[in-house]
PDB file of C-alpha atoms and ligand atoms in Angstrom:
ATOM      1  CA  MET A   1      78.366 129.724 105.047  1.00 92.00           C
ATOM      2  CA  ASP A   2      76.845 126.378 104.105  1.00 97.00           C
ATOM      3  CA  LEU A   3      79.201 124.932 101.535  1.00 98.00           C
ATOM      4  CA  GLY A   4      76.464 122.713 100.231  1.00 98.00           C
ATOM      5  CA  ILE A   5      78.721 119.435 100.351  1.00 98.00           C
ATOM      6  CA  ARG A   6      77.332 117.681 103.489  1.00 98.00           C
ATOM      7  CA  GLY A   7      77.186 113.950 102.669  1.00 98.00           C
ATOM      8  CA  ARG A   8      79.804 114.124  99.990  1.00 98.00           C
ATOM      9  CA  THR A   9      82.940 111.900 100.072  1.00 98.00           C
ATOM     10  CA  ALA A  10      86.591 113.002  99.767  1.00 99.00           C
ATOM     11  CA  ILE A  11      90.077 111.509  99.363  1.00 99.00           C
ATOM     12  CA  VAL A  12      92.510 113.743 100.962  1.00 99.00           C
ATOM     13  CA  CYS A  13      95.953 112.379 100.214  1.00 98.00           C
ATOM     14  CA  ALA A  14      99.035 113.013 102.672  1.00 98.00           C
ATOM     15  CA  SER A  15      96.620 114.319 105.371  1.00 98.00           C
ATOM     16  CA  SER A  16      97.866 113.092 108.779  1.00 98.00           C
ATOM     17  CA  GLN A  17      99.255 116.494 109.576  1.00 98.00           C
ATOM     18  CA  GLY A  18     100.105 119.971 108.062  1.00 98.00           C
ATOM     19  CA  LEU A  19      98.304 121.304 104.979  1.00 98.00           C
ATOM     20  CA  GLY A  20      96.620 118.056 104.041  1.00 98.00           C
ATOM     21  CA  LEU A  21      95.185 117.750 107.579  1.00 98.00           C
ATOM     22  CA  ALA A  22      93.895 121.229 107.464  1.00 98.00           C
ATOM     23  CA  CYS A  23      92.007 120.493 104.216  1.00 99.00           C
ATOM     24  CA  ALA A  24      90.547 117.289 105.631  1.00 98.00           C
ATOM     25  CA  ARG A  25      89.625 119.038 108.758  1.00 98.00           C
ATOM     26  CA  ALA A  26      87.752 121.891 106.984  1.00 98.00           C
ATOM     27  CA  LEU A  27      86.041 119.435 104.684  1.00 98.00           C
ATOM     28  CA  ALA A  28      84.910 117.414 107.778  1.00 98.00           C
ATOM     29  CA  GLU A  29      83.535 120.566 109.353  1.00 98.00           C
ATOM     30  CA  ALA A  30      81.438 120.944 106.087  1.00 98.00           C
ATOM     31  CA  GLY A  31      79.973 117.443 106.632  1.00 98.00           C
ATOM     32  CA  VAL A  32      82.154 115.568 104.130  1.00 98.00           C
ATOM     33  CA  SER A  33      83.079 111.937 104.835  1.00 98.00           C
ATOM     34  CA  LEU A  34      86.712 111.445 104.663  1.00 98.00           C
ATOM     35  CA  ILE A  35      89.532 108.974 103.537  1.00 98.00           C
ATOM     36  CA  ILE A  36      92.683 110.451 105.021  1.00 98.00           C
ATOM     37  CA  ASN A  37      96.122 109.038 104.373  1.00 98.00           C
ATOM     38  CA  GLY A  38      99.808 109.001 105.475  1.00 98.00           C
ATOM     39  CA  ARG A  39     102.466 106.369 105.833  1.00 98.00           C
ATOM     40  CA  ARG A  40     102.854 106.452 109.602  1.00 98.00           C
ATOM     41  CA  ARG A  41     100.082 104.366 111.080  1.00 98.00           C
ATOM     42  CA  MET A  42     100.060 105.874 114.648  1.00 98.00           C
ATOM     43  CA  GLN A  43     100.009 109.362 113.508  1.00 98.00           C
ATOM     44  CA  LEU A  44      97.325 108.700 110.878  1.00 98.00           C
ATOM     45  CA  GLU A  45      94.994 106.900 113.408  1.00 98.00           C
ATOM     46  CA  ALA A  46      95.460 109.563 116.008  1.00 98.00           C
ATOM     47  CA  THR A  47      94.522 112.181 113.395  1.00 98.00           C
ATOM     48  CA  ALA A  48      91.517 110.219 112.208  1.00 98.00           C
ATOM     49  CA  ALA A  49      90.239 110.027 115.966  1.00 98.00           C
ATOM     50  CA  GLU A  50      90.816 113.622 116.409  1.00 98.00           C
ATOM     51  CA  ILE A  51      88.816 114.672 113.288  1.00 98.00           C
ATOM     52  CA  ARG A  52      85.895 112.215 114.319  1.00 98.00           C
ATOM     53  CA  ALA A  53      85.923 113.591 117.837  1.00 98.00           C
ATOM     54  CA  ALA A  54      85.790 117.174 116.675  1.00 98.00           C
ATOM     55  CA  THR A  55      83.304 116.982 113.739  1.00 98.00           C
ATOM     56  CA  GLY A  56      81.341 113.771 114.158  1.00 97.00           C
ATOM     57  CA  THR A  57      82.102 112.790 110.503  1.00 98.00           C
ATOM     58  CA  GLU A  58      83.018 109.342 109.147  1.00 98.00           C
ATOM     59  CA  VAL A  59      86.827 109.131 108.703  1.00 98.00           C
ATOM     60  CA  THR A  60      88.691 106.232 107.185  1.00 98.00           C
ATOM     61  CA  PRO A  61      92.449 106.222 107.620  1.00 98.00           C
ATOM     62  CA  VAL A  62      94.386 104.508 104.727  1.00 98.00           C
ATOM     63  CA  VAL A  63      98.058 103.860 105.619  1.00 98.00           C
ATOM     64  CA  ALA A  64      99.832 103.910 102.350  1.00 98.00           C
ATOM     65  CA  ASP A  65     102.453 105.707 100.262  1.00 98.00           C
ATOM     66  CA  VAL A  66     100.328 107.661  97.807  1.00 98.00           C
ATOM     67  CA  SER A  67     103.166 107.833  95.347  1.00 98.00           C
ATOM     68  CA  THR A  68     103.035 104.093  94.672  1.00 98.00           C
ATOM     69  CA  PRO A  69     100.577 102.147  92.561  1.00 98.00           C
ATOM     70  CA  GLU A  70      99.665  99.981  95.594  1.00 98.00           C
ATOM     71  CA  GLY A  71      99.062 103.028  97.774  1.00 98.00           C
ATOM     72  CA  GLN A  72      96.789 104.600  95.150  1.00 98.00           C
ATOM     73  CA  ALA A  73      95.017 101.182  94.772  1.00 98.00           C
ATOM     74  CA  ALA A  74      94.400 101.093  98.579  1.00 98.00           C
ATOM     75  CA  LEU A  75      92.985 104.636  98.589  1.00 98.00           C
ATOM     76  CA  LEU A  76      90.599 103.827  95.862  1.00 98.00           C
ATOM     77  CA  ALA A  77      89.522 100.567  97.402  1.00 98.00           C
ATOM     78  CA  ALA A  78      88.490 102.497 100.438  1.00 98.00           C
ATOM     79  CA  CYS A  79      86.572 105.020  98.244  1.00 98.00           C
ATOM     80  CA  PRO A  80      86.100 103.935  94.519  1.00 97.00           C
ATOM     81  CA  ALA A  81      83.998 106.908  93.504  1.00 98.00           C
ATOM     82  CA  PRO A  82      84.905 110.107  95.472  1.00 98.00           C
ATOM     83  CA  ASP A  83      83.152 113.378  94.985  1.00 98.00           C
ATOM     84  CA  ILE A  84      86.235 115.322  96.018  1.00 99.00           C
ATOM     85  CA  LEU A  85      89.888 114.639  95.595  1.00 99.00           C
ATOM     86  CA  ILE A  86      92.659 116.636  97.279  1.00 99.00           C
ATOM     87  CA  ASN A  87      96.009 115.833  95.811  1.00 98.00           C
ATOM     88  CA  ASN A  88      98.795 116.433  98.301  1.00 98.00           C
ATOM     89  CA  ASN A  89     102.167 114.688  98.963  1.00 98.00           C
ATOM     90  CA  GLY A  90     105.579 115.286 100.748  1.00 95.00           C
ATOM     91  CA  GLY A  91     107.763 117.614  98.765  1.00 89.00           C
ATOM     92  CA  PRO A  92     111.470 116.855  97.658  1.00 87.00           C
ATOM     93  CA  PRO A  93     114.086 117.873 100.040  1.00 86.00           C
ATOM     94  CA  PHE A  94     115.919 121.250  99.544  1.00 87.00           C
ATOM     95  CA  ARG A  95     118.960 120.471  97.361  1.00 91.00           C
ATOM     96  CA  ASP A  96     121.236 122.178  94.954  1.00 92.00           C
ATOM     97  CA  PHE A  97     120.155 121.298  91.398  1.00 95.00           C
ATOM     98  CA  ARG A  98     123.611 120.001  90.607  1.00 97.00           C
ATOM     99  CA  GLU A  99     123.231 117.289  93.187  1.00 96.00           C
ATOM    100  CA  LEU A 100     120.060 115.774  91.497  1.00 96.00           C
ATOM    101  CA  ASP A 101     120.788 112.555  89.705  1.00 97.00           C
ATOM    102  CA  ARG A 102     118.224 111.000  87.470  1.00 97.00           C
ATOM    103  CA  ALA A 103     116.813 108.728  90.338  1.00 97.00           C
ATOM    104  CA  ALA A 104     116.153 111.767  92.446  1.00 96.00           C
ATOM    105  CA  MET A 105     114.670 113.685  89.615  1.00 97.00           C
ATOM    106  CA  LEU A 106     112.276 110.846  88.710  1.00 97.00           C
ATOM    107  CA  THR A 107     111.330 110.534  92.408  1.00 97.00           C
ATOM    108  CA  GLY A 108     110.384 114.258  92.590  1.00 97.00           C
ATOM    109  CA  LEU A 109     108.325 114.017  89.289  1.00 97.00           C
ATOM    110  CA  THR A 110     106.636 111.011  90.580  1.00 98.00           C
ATOM    111  CA  MET A 111     105.640 112.559  93.858  1.00 98.00           C
ATOM    112  CA  ASN A 112     104.614 115.960  92.654  1.00 98.00           C
ATOM    113  CA  MET A 113     103.441 115.644  89.073  1.00 98.00           C
ATOM    114  CA  LEU A 114     102.702 111.870  88.066  1.00 98.00           C
ATOM    115  CA  THR A 115     100.906 110.829  91.368  1.00 98.00           C
ATOM    116  CA  PRO A 116      98.308 113.596  91.227  1.00 98.00           C
ATOM    117  CA  ILE A 117      97.690 113.031  87.493  1.00 98.00           C
ATOM    118  CA  GLU A 118      97.268 109.211  88.017  1.00 98.00           C
ATOM    119  CA  LEU A 119      94.663 109.719  90.760  1.00 98.00           C
ATOM    120  CA  ILE A 120      92.777 112.292  88.613  1.00 98.00           C
ATOM    121  CA  GLN A 121      92.729 109.772  85.818  1.00 98.00           C
ATOM    122  CA  ARG A 122      91.086 107.092  88.128  1.00 98.00           C
ATOM    123  CA  VAL A 123      88.369 109.423  89.615  1.00 98.00           C
ATOM    124  CA  ILE A 124      87.485 111.950  86.940  1.00 98.00           C
ATOM    125  CA  ASP A 125      85.161 109.889  84.722  1.00 98.00           C
ATOM    126  CA  GLY A 126      83.134 108.847  87.905  1.00 98.00           C
ATOM    127  CA  MET A 127      82.879 112.559  88.857  1.00 98.00           C
ATOM    128  CA  ALA A 128      81.719 113.553  85.285  1.00 98.00           C
ATOM    129  CA  GLY A 129      79.159 110.745  85.243  1.00 98.00           C
ATOM    130  CA  LYS A 130      77.505 111.995  88.231  1.00 97.00           C
ATOM    131  CA  GLY A 131      77.771 115.626  87.452  1.00 98.00           C
ATOM    132  CA  PHE A 132      79.638 116.738  90.545  1.00 98.00           C
ATOM    133  CA  GLY A 133      83.459 116.659  91.207  1.00 98.00           C
ATOM    134  CA  ARG A 134      85.949 118.919  92.898  1.00 99.00           C
ATOM    135  CA  ILE A 135      89.744 118.277  92.555  1.00 99.00           C
ATOM    136  CA  VAL A 136      92.267 120.418  94.383  1.00 99.00           C
ATOM    137  CA  ASN A 137      95.957 119.999  93.844  1.00 98.00           C
ATOM    138  CA  ILE A 138      98.184 121.466  96.662  1.00 98.00           C
ATOM    139  CA  THR A 139     101.251 122.855  94.607  1.00 98.00           C
ATOM    140  CA  SER A 140     103.374 125.781  95.647  1.00 97.00           C
ATOM    141  CA  VAL A 141     104.248 129.391  95.257  1.00 97.00           C
ATOM    142  CA  SER A 142     107.397 127.955  93.557  1.00 95.00           C
ATOM    143  CA  VAL A 143     105.324 127.244  90.485  1.00 96.00           C
ATOM    144  CA  LYS A 144     105.377 131.204  89.954  1.00 95.00           C
ATOM    145  CA  MET A 145     108.435 132.194  91.888  1.00 93.00           C
ATOM    146  CA  PRO A 146     111.711 130.319  92.003  1.00 88.00           C
ATOM    147  CA  LEU A 147     112.861 129.276  95.442  1.00 89.00           C
ATOM    148  CA  THR A 148     116.624 128.248  95.681  1.00 86.00           C
ATOM    149  CA  GLY A 149     116.985 124.619  96.509  1.00 89.00           C
ATOM    150  CA  LEU A 150     113.444 123.670  95.263  1.00 92.00           C
ATOM    151  CA  ASP A 151     114.090 123.476  91.577  1.00 95.00           C
ATOM    152  CA  LEU A 152     112.735 119.888  91.253  1.00 96.00           C
ATOM    153  CA  SER A 153     109.575 120.750  93.225  1.00 95.00           C
ATOM    154  CA  SER A 154     109.049 123.780  91.034  1.00 96.00           C
ATOM    155  CA  GLY A 155     109.555 121.950  87.793  1.00 97.00           C
ATOM    156  CA  ALA A 156     107.242 118.913  88.818  1.00 97.00           C
ATOM    157  CA  ARG A 157     104.496 121.141  90.064  1.00 98.00           C
ATOM    158  CA  ALA A 158     104.679 123.435  87.056  1.00 98.00           C
ATOM    159  CA  GLY A 159     104.317 120.295  84.826  1.00 98.00           C
ATOM    160  CA  LEU A 160     101.209 119.225  86.803  1.00 98.00           C
ATOM    161  CA  THR A 161      99.827 122.735  86.531  1.00 98.00           C
ATOM    162  CA  ALA A 162     100.184 122.742  82.686  1.00 98.00           C
ATOM    163  CA  PHE A 163      98.794 119.177  82.369  1.00 98.00           C
ATOM    164  CA  VAL A 164      95.672 119.915  84.466  1.00 98.00           C
ATOM    165  CA  ALA A 165      94.918 123.232  82.759  1.00 98.00           C
ATOM    166  CA  GLY A 166      93.744 121.320  79.622  1.00 97.00           C
ATOM    167  CA  VAL A 167      92.089 118.537  81.608  1.00 98.00           C
ATOM    168  CA  ALA A 168      90.046 121.061  83.606  1.00 98.00           C
ATOM    169  CA  ARG A 169      88.450 122.482  80.449  1.00 98.00           C
ATOM    170  CA  GLN A 170      87.479 119.046  79.269  1.00 98.00           C
ATOM    171  CA  VAL A 171      85.299 118.216  82.418  1.00 98.00           C
ATOM    172  CA  ALA A 172      84.090 121.768  83.237  1.00 98.00           C
ATOM    173  CA  GLY A 173      80.918 121.111  81.349  1.00 98.00           C
ATOM    174  CA  ARG A 174      80.076 118.242  83.744  1.00 98.00           C
ATOM    175  CA  ASN A 175      80.395 120.317  86.962  1.00 98.00           C
ATOM    176  CA  VAL A 176      83.875 118.946  87.731  1.00 98.00           C
ATOM    177  CA  THR A 177      86.383 121.573  88.689  1.00 99.00           C
ATOM    178  CA  ILE A 178      90.207 121.284  88.970  1.00 98.00           C
ATOM    179  CA  ASN A 179      92.076 124.123  90.779  1.00 98.00           C
ATOM    180  CA  ASN A 180      95.581 124.455  92.355  1.00 98.00           C
ATOM    181  CA  LEU A 181      96.261 125.972  95.763  1.00 98.00           C
ATOM    182  CA  LEU A 182      99.723 127.601  95.769  1.00 98.00           C
ATOM    183  CA  PRO A 183     100.913 127.890  99.423  1.00 98.00           C
ATOM    184  CA  GLY A 184     103.692 130.395 100.321  1.00 97.00           C
ATOM    185  CA  SER A 185     105.158 129.844 103.878  1.00 97.00           C
ATOM    186  CA  PHE A 186     102.779 127.983 106.158  1.00 98.00           C
ATOM    187  CA  ASP A 187     103.511 127.155 109.684  1.00 97.00           C
ATOM    188  CA  THR A 188     103.933 123.211 109.427  1.00 97.00           C
ATOM    189  CA  ASP A 189     106.633 120.653 110.190  1.00 95.00           C
ATOM    190  CA  ARG A 190     107.946 121.057 106.782  1.00 93.00           C
ATOM    191  CA  LEU A 191     108.604 124.661 107.050  1.00 94.00           C
ATOM    192  CA  ARG A 192     110.093 124.387 110.582  1.00 95.00           C
ATOM    193  CA  ASN A 193     112.217 121.430 109.439  1.00 92.00           C
ATOM    194  CA  GLY A 194     113.475 123.570 106.655  1.00 90.00           C
ATOM    195  CA  PHE A 195     114.642 126.235 109.036  1.00 93.00           C
ATOM    196  CA  ALA A 196     116.258 123.532 111.139  1.00 93.00           C
ATOM    197  CA  ALA A 197     118.244 122.205 108.126  1.00 89.00           C
ATOM    198  CA  ALA A 198     119.271 125.826 106.930  1.00 90.00           C
ATOM    199  CA  ALA A 199     120.488 126.476 110.392  1.00 93.00           C
ATOM    200  CA  GLN A 200     122.746 123.333 110.361  1.00 92.00           C
ATOM    201  CA  ARG A 201     123.968 124.298 106.864  1.00 88.00           C
ATOM    202  CA  THR A 202     124.723 127.883 107.623  1.00 91.00           C
ATOM    203  CA  GLY A 203     125.416 128.081 111.260  1.00 95.00           C
ATOM    204  CA  ALA A 204     122.682 130.754 111.771  1.00 95.00           C
ATOM    205  CA  ALA A 205     120.059 130.242 114.478  1.00 96.00           C
ATOM    206  CA  LYS A 206     116.884 128.673 113.176  1.00 95.00           C
ATOM    207  CA  ASP A 207     114.738 131.372 115.127  1.00 96.00           C
ATOM    208  CA  THR A 208     116.747 134.117 113.330  1.00 96.00           C
ATOM    209  CA  LEU A 209     116.200 132.527 109.974  1.00 96.00           C
ATOM    210  CA  ALA A 210     112.447 132.192 110.678  1.00 97.00           C
ATOM    211  CA  ALA A 211     112.221 135.693 111.851  1.00 97.00           C
ATOM    212  CA  ASN A 212     113.873 137.049 108.637  1.00 97.00           C
ATOM    213  CA  ALA A 213     111.534 134.846 106.514  1.00 97.00           C
ATOM    214  CA  ARG A 214     108.531 136.319 108.315  1.00 98.00           C
ATOM    215  CA  ALA A 215     109.856 139.887 107.836  1.00 98.00           C
ATOM    216  CA  ASN A 216     110.125 139.384 104.113  1.00 97.00           C
ATOM    217  CA  ILE A 217     106.414 138.512 103.754  1.00 98.00           C
ATOM    218  CA  PRO A 218     104.203 141.558 103.321  1.00 98.00           C
ATOM    219  CA  ALA A 219     101.717 139.991 105.872  1.00 98.00           C
ATOM    220  CA  LYS A 220     104.654 139.727 108.433  1.00 98.00           C
ATOM    221  CA  ARG A 221     103.648 136.178 109.390  1.00 98.00           C
ATOM    222  CA  PHE A 222     103.650 132.585 108.203  1.00 98.00           C
ATOM    223  CA  GLY A 223     100.223 131.241 107.088  1.00 98.00           C
ATOM    224  CA  ASN A 224      97.977 129.293 109.436  1.00 98.00           C
ATOM    225  CA  PRO A 225      97.222 125.863 107.858  1.00 98.00           C
ATOM    226  CA  GLN A 226      93.553 126.478 108.723  1.00 98.00           C
ATOM    227  CA  GLU A 227      93.535 129.420 106.370  1.00 98.00           C
ATOM    228  CA  LEU A 228      94.533 127.025 103.524  1.00 98.00           C
ATOM    229  CA  GLY A 229      92.079 124.389 104.596  1.00 98.00           C
ATOM    230  CA  GLN A 230      89.136 126.705 104.591  1.00 98.00           C
ATOM    231  CA  THR A 231      90.126 127.929 101.148  1.00 98.00           C
ATOM    232  CA  CYS A 232      90.434 124.334  99.927  1.00 99.00           C
ATOM    233  CA  ALA A 233      86.918 123.576 101.377  1.00 99.00           C
ATOM    234  CA  PHE A 234      85.371 126.713  99.593  1.00 98.00           C
ATOM    235  CA  LEU A 235      86.936 125.465  96.286  1.00 98.00           C
ATOM    236  CA  CYS A 236      85.218 122.095  96.876  1.00 99.00           C
ATOM    237  CA  SER A 237      81.831 123.766  97.650  1.00 98.00           C
ATOM    238  CA  VAL A 238      78.724 124.100  95.430  1.00 98.00           C
ATOM    239  CA  HIS A 239      79.472 127.924  95.277  1.00 98.00           C
ATOM    240  CA  ALA A 240      82.702 127.379  93.374  1.00 98.00           C
ATOM    241  CA  GLY A 241      81.267 125.433  90.531  1.00 98.00           C
ATOM    242  CA  TYR A 242      82.302 128.223  87.958  1.00 98.00           C
ATOM    243  CA  LEU A 243      85.862 128.458  89.372  1.00 98.00           C
ATOM    244  CA  THR A 244      88.119 126.063  87.375  1.00 98.00           C
ATOM    245  CA  GLY A 245      91.506 125.720  86.034  1.00 98.00           C
ATOM    246  CA  GLN A 246      92.845 128.375  88.393  1.00 98.00           C
ATOM    247  CA  ASN A 247      96.097 128.735  90.502  1.00 98.00           C
ATOM    248  CA  ILE A 248      95.237 130.349  93.942  1.00 98.00           C
ATOM    249  CA  LEU A 249      98.110 131.893  95.744  1.00 98.00           C
ATOM    250  CA  LEU A 250      97.943 131.868  99.538  1.00 98.00           C
ATOM    251  CA  ASP A 251     101.185 133.592 100.485  1.00 98.00           C
ATOM    252  CA  GLY A 252     100.563 136.751 102.504  1.00 98.00           C
ATOM    253  CA  GLY A 253     101.437 138.752  99.545  1.00 97.00           C
ATOM    254  CA  ALA A 254     104.916 137.215  99.078  1.00 96.00           C
ATOM    255  CA  TYR A 255     104.640 136.913  95.209  1.00 96.00           C
ATOM    256  CA  PRO A 256     105.397 140.509  94.128  1.00 93.00           C
ATOM    257  CA  ALA A 257     103.188 140.978  91.087  1.00 92.00           C
ATOM    258  CA  ALA A 258      99.717 141.990  90.149  1.00 90.00           C
ATOM    259  CA  PHE A 259      99.410 138.907  87.763  1.00 88.00           C
TER     260      PHE A 259
HETATM  261  N1  NAP B   1     104.309 124.323 104.507  1.00 92.18           N
HETATM  262  C1  NAP B   1     104.616 125.144 103.477  1.00 92.18           C
HETATM  263  O1  NAP B   1     104.907 126.354 103.784  1.00 92.18           O
HETATM  264  C2  NAP B   1     104.566 124.716 102.036  1.00 92.18           C
HETATM  265  C3  NAP B   1     104.689 125.679 101.099  1.00 92.18           C
HETATM  266  C4  NAP B   1     104.629 125.306  99.731  1.00 92.18           C
HETATM  267  C5  NAP B   1     104.411 123.986  99.438  1.00 92.18           C
HETATM  268  N2  NAP B   1     104.209 123.072 100.420  1.00 92.18           N
HETATM  269  C6  NAP B   1     103.980 121.614 100.072  1.00 92.18           C
HETATM  270  O2  NAP B   1     102.758 121.231 100.517  1.00 92.18           O
HETATM  271  C7  NAP B   1     102.713 119.891 100.734  1.00 92.18           C
HETATM  272  C8  NAP B   1     102.420 119.582 102.233  1.00 92.18           C
HETATM  273  O3  NAP B   1     103.407 120.317 103.145  1.00 92.18           O
HETATM  274  P1  NAP B   1     103.166 120.390 104.663  1.00 92.18           P
HETATM  275  O4  NAP B   1     103.884 121.506 105.041  1.00 92.18           O
HETATM  276  O5  NAP B   1     101.761 120.079 105.058  1.00 92.18           O
HETATM  277  O6  NAP B   1     104.213 119.106 105.065  1.00 92.18           O
HETATM  278  P2  NAP B   1     104.311 118.261 106.370  1.00 92.18           P
HETATM  279  O7  NAP B   1     103.812 119.116 107.584  1.00 92.18           O
HETATM  280  O8  NAP B   1     105.592 117.704 106.418  1.00 92.18           O
HETATM  281  O9  NAP B   1     103.077 117.054 106.109  1.00 92.18           O
HETATM  282  C9  NAP B   1     103.283 116.099 105.171  1.00 92.18           C
HETATM  283  C10 NAP B   1     102.071 115.134 105.233  1.00 92.18           C
HETATM  284  O10 NAP B   1     102.282 114.324 104.189  1.00 92.18           O
HETATM  285  C11 NAP B   1     102.230 112.911 104.455  1.00 92.18           C
HETATM  286  N3  NAP B   1     103.085 112.220 103.444  1.00 92.18           N
HETATM  287  C12 NAP B   1     104.262 112.623 103.114  1.00 92.18           C
HETATM  288  N4  NAP B   1     104.744 111.752 102.096  1.00 92.18           N
HETATM  289  C13 NAP B   1     103.679 110.986 101.910  1.00 92.18           C
HETATM  290  C14 NAP B   1     103.423 109.770 100.924  1.00 92.18           C
HETATM  291  N5  NAP B   1     104.383 109.431 100.048  1.00 92.18           N
HETATM  292  N6  NAP B   1     102.239 109.162 100.941  1.00 92.18           N
HETATM  293  C15 NAP B   1     101.316 109.555 101.859  1.00 92.18           C
HETATM  294  N7  NAP B   1     101.505 110.569 102.754  1.00 92.18           N
HETATM  295  C16 NAP B   1     102.536 111.169 102.804  1.00 92.18           C
HETATM  296  C17 NAP B   1     102.895 112.905 105.858  1.00 92.18           C
HETATM  297  O11 NAP B   1     102.577 111.829 106.624  1.00 92.18           O
HETATM  298  P3  NAP B   1     103.611 110.592 106.738  1.00 92.18           P
HETATM  299  O12 NAP B   1     104.922 111.121 107.010  1.00 92.18           O
HETATM  300  O13 NAP B   1     103.173 109.743 107.837  1.00 92.18           O
HETATM  301  O14 NAP B   1     103.566 109.862 105.359  1.00 92.18           O
HETATM  302  C18 NAP B   1     102.205 114.201 106.424  1.00 92.18           C
HETATM  303  O15 NAP B   1     100.985 113.850 106.985  1.00 92.18           O
HETATM  304  C19 NAP B   1     104.271 119.410 100.504  1.00 92.18           C
HETATM  305  O16 NAP B   1     104.271 118.893  99.112  1.00 92.18           O
HETATM  306  C20 NAP B   1     105.049 120.772 100.588  1.00 92.18           C
HETATM  307  O17 NAP B   1     106.134 120.681  99.728  1.00 92.18           O
HETATM  308  C21 NAP B   1     104.271 123.331 101.656  1.00 92.18           C
END
C-alpha cells in the first residue's frame, strides 16, 4: 500500500533501537525523511547509517535526552516544522510502588507524560497551519491493564492518554490526528533486560520466565517490533486521516476484554 506520505518529515523520539527504531524504519520505507534520536552517539549514528543504506531516505541523528528542554530544543532545531511526531522515550524501571520517592515519581511523569505533551505543544500549530499532521504516542498496555512494578509508567501514560484525548478533538478539523499505540510484550532490549532483572530477583532462569510470559499471551509469542513500526506508519498515512484520539492495543490478545 502506498501510504501517501513520501516527502514528509518526521521526528521520531528515542529511536536508536527497539520500538522507536521500528517506527523510524517503517516511515523511512514509506519515503519519509527522518530526525532520529537517542542519548548514545555511536548507537544512534550506526542506526542512521543503517536506515539510510536500507531505504535511501534522509536521516538526521540528534543526540539528546528528549526528556530535557535542551534535548527538545535540539530536535526542533533540526526540524522546526515536522509533519509527523512519534513520541517515545525510555520507561521507568520496574519498582515496587512503595520504593518511589517524589523525585523518582517526578522523573517518571516527566519522561512518559510531560515530555510528549511539551513536544506536541511545540509542533501542533505548525501541523494545523498546513492542514496535515500525524502524532503517535507510544504508551503501553499498562494504561489499560495493571502490571506489577510498573505503576508509575501506567499512571504517567494514563495521564498522557487523558490529556491528548481532548487535544486530538481540537485539531481533528485541521487533518491533524493524535493516536496512542499500546504495546504489550515486544522483543526488544527492554523486555529482555526485564527478564534478566526478574531472574536476578527471583533466582528463576530468565529463559523460563520468558517462556512462561510467552505462554500467557494468546498469540503464544512476543511481538516483533516491525509489527508495531508498520502499524505506526499506517497511523501516519493519508489513509488514517479519520482515525484520531484512539488507543490501539498491539498485544497478541493479552488484554482479556472486548472493550
Ligand atoms: N518492549 C515492550 O514490550 C514494551 C511494552 C510496553 C511499553 N514499552 C515502552 O516503549 C518504549 C520503548 O521501549 P523499547 O522496548 O523500544 O526500549 P529499548 O529497546 O530499551 O529502546 C529504548 C530507546 O529509547 C532511547 N532512549 C531512552 N531514553 C531516552 C531519552 N531520555 N532520550 C532519548 N532517547 C532515549 C534509547 O537510546 P539511548 O539509550 O541511547 O538513549 C533506545 O533507542 C519504552 O517507554 C517502554 O517502556 C515497551
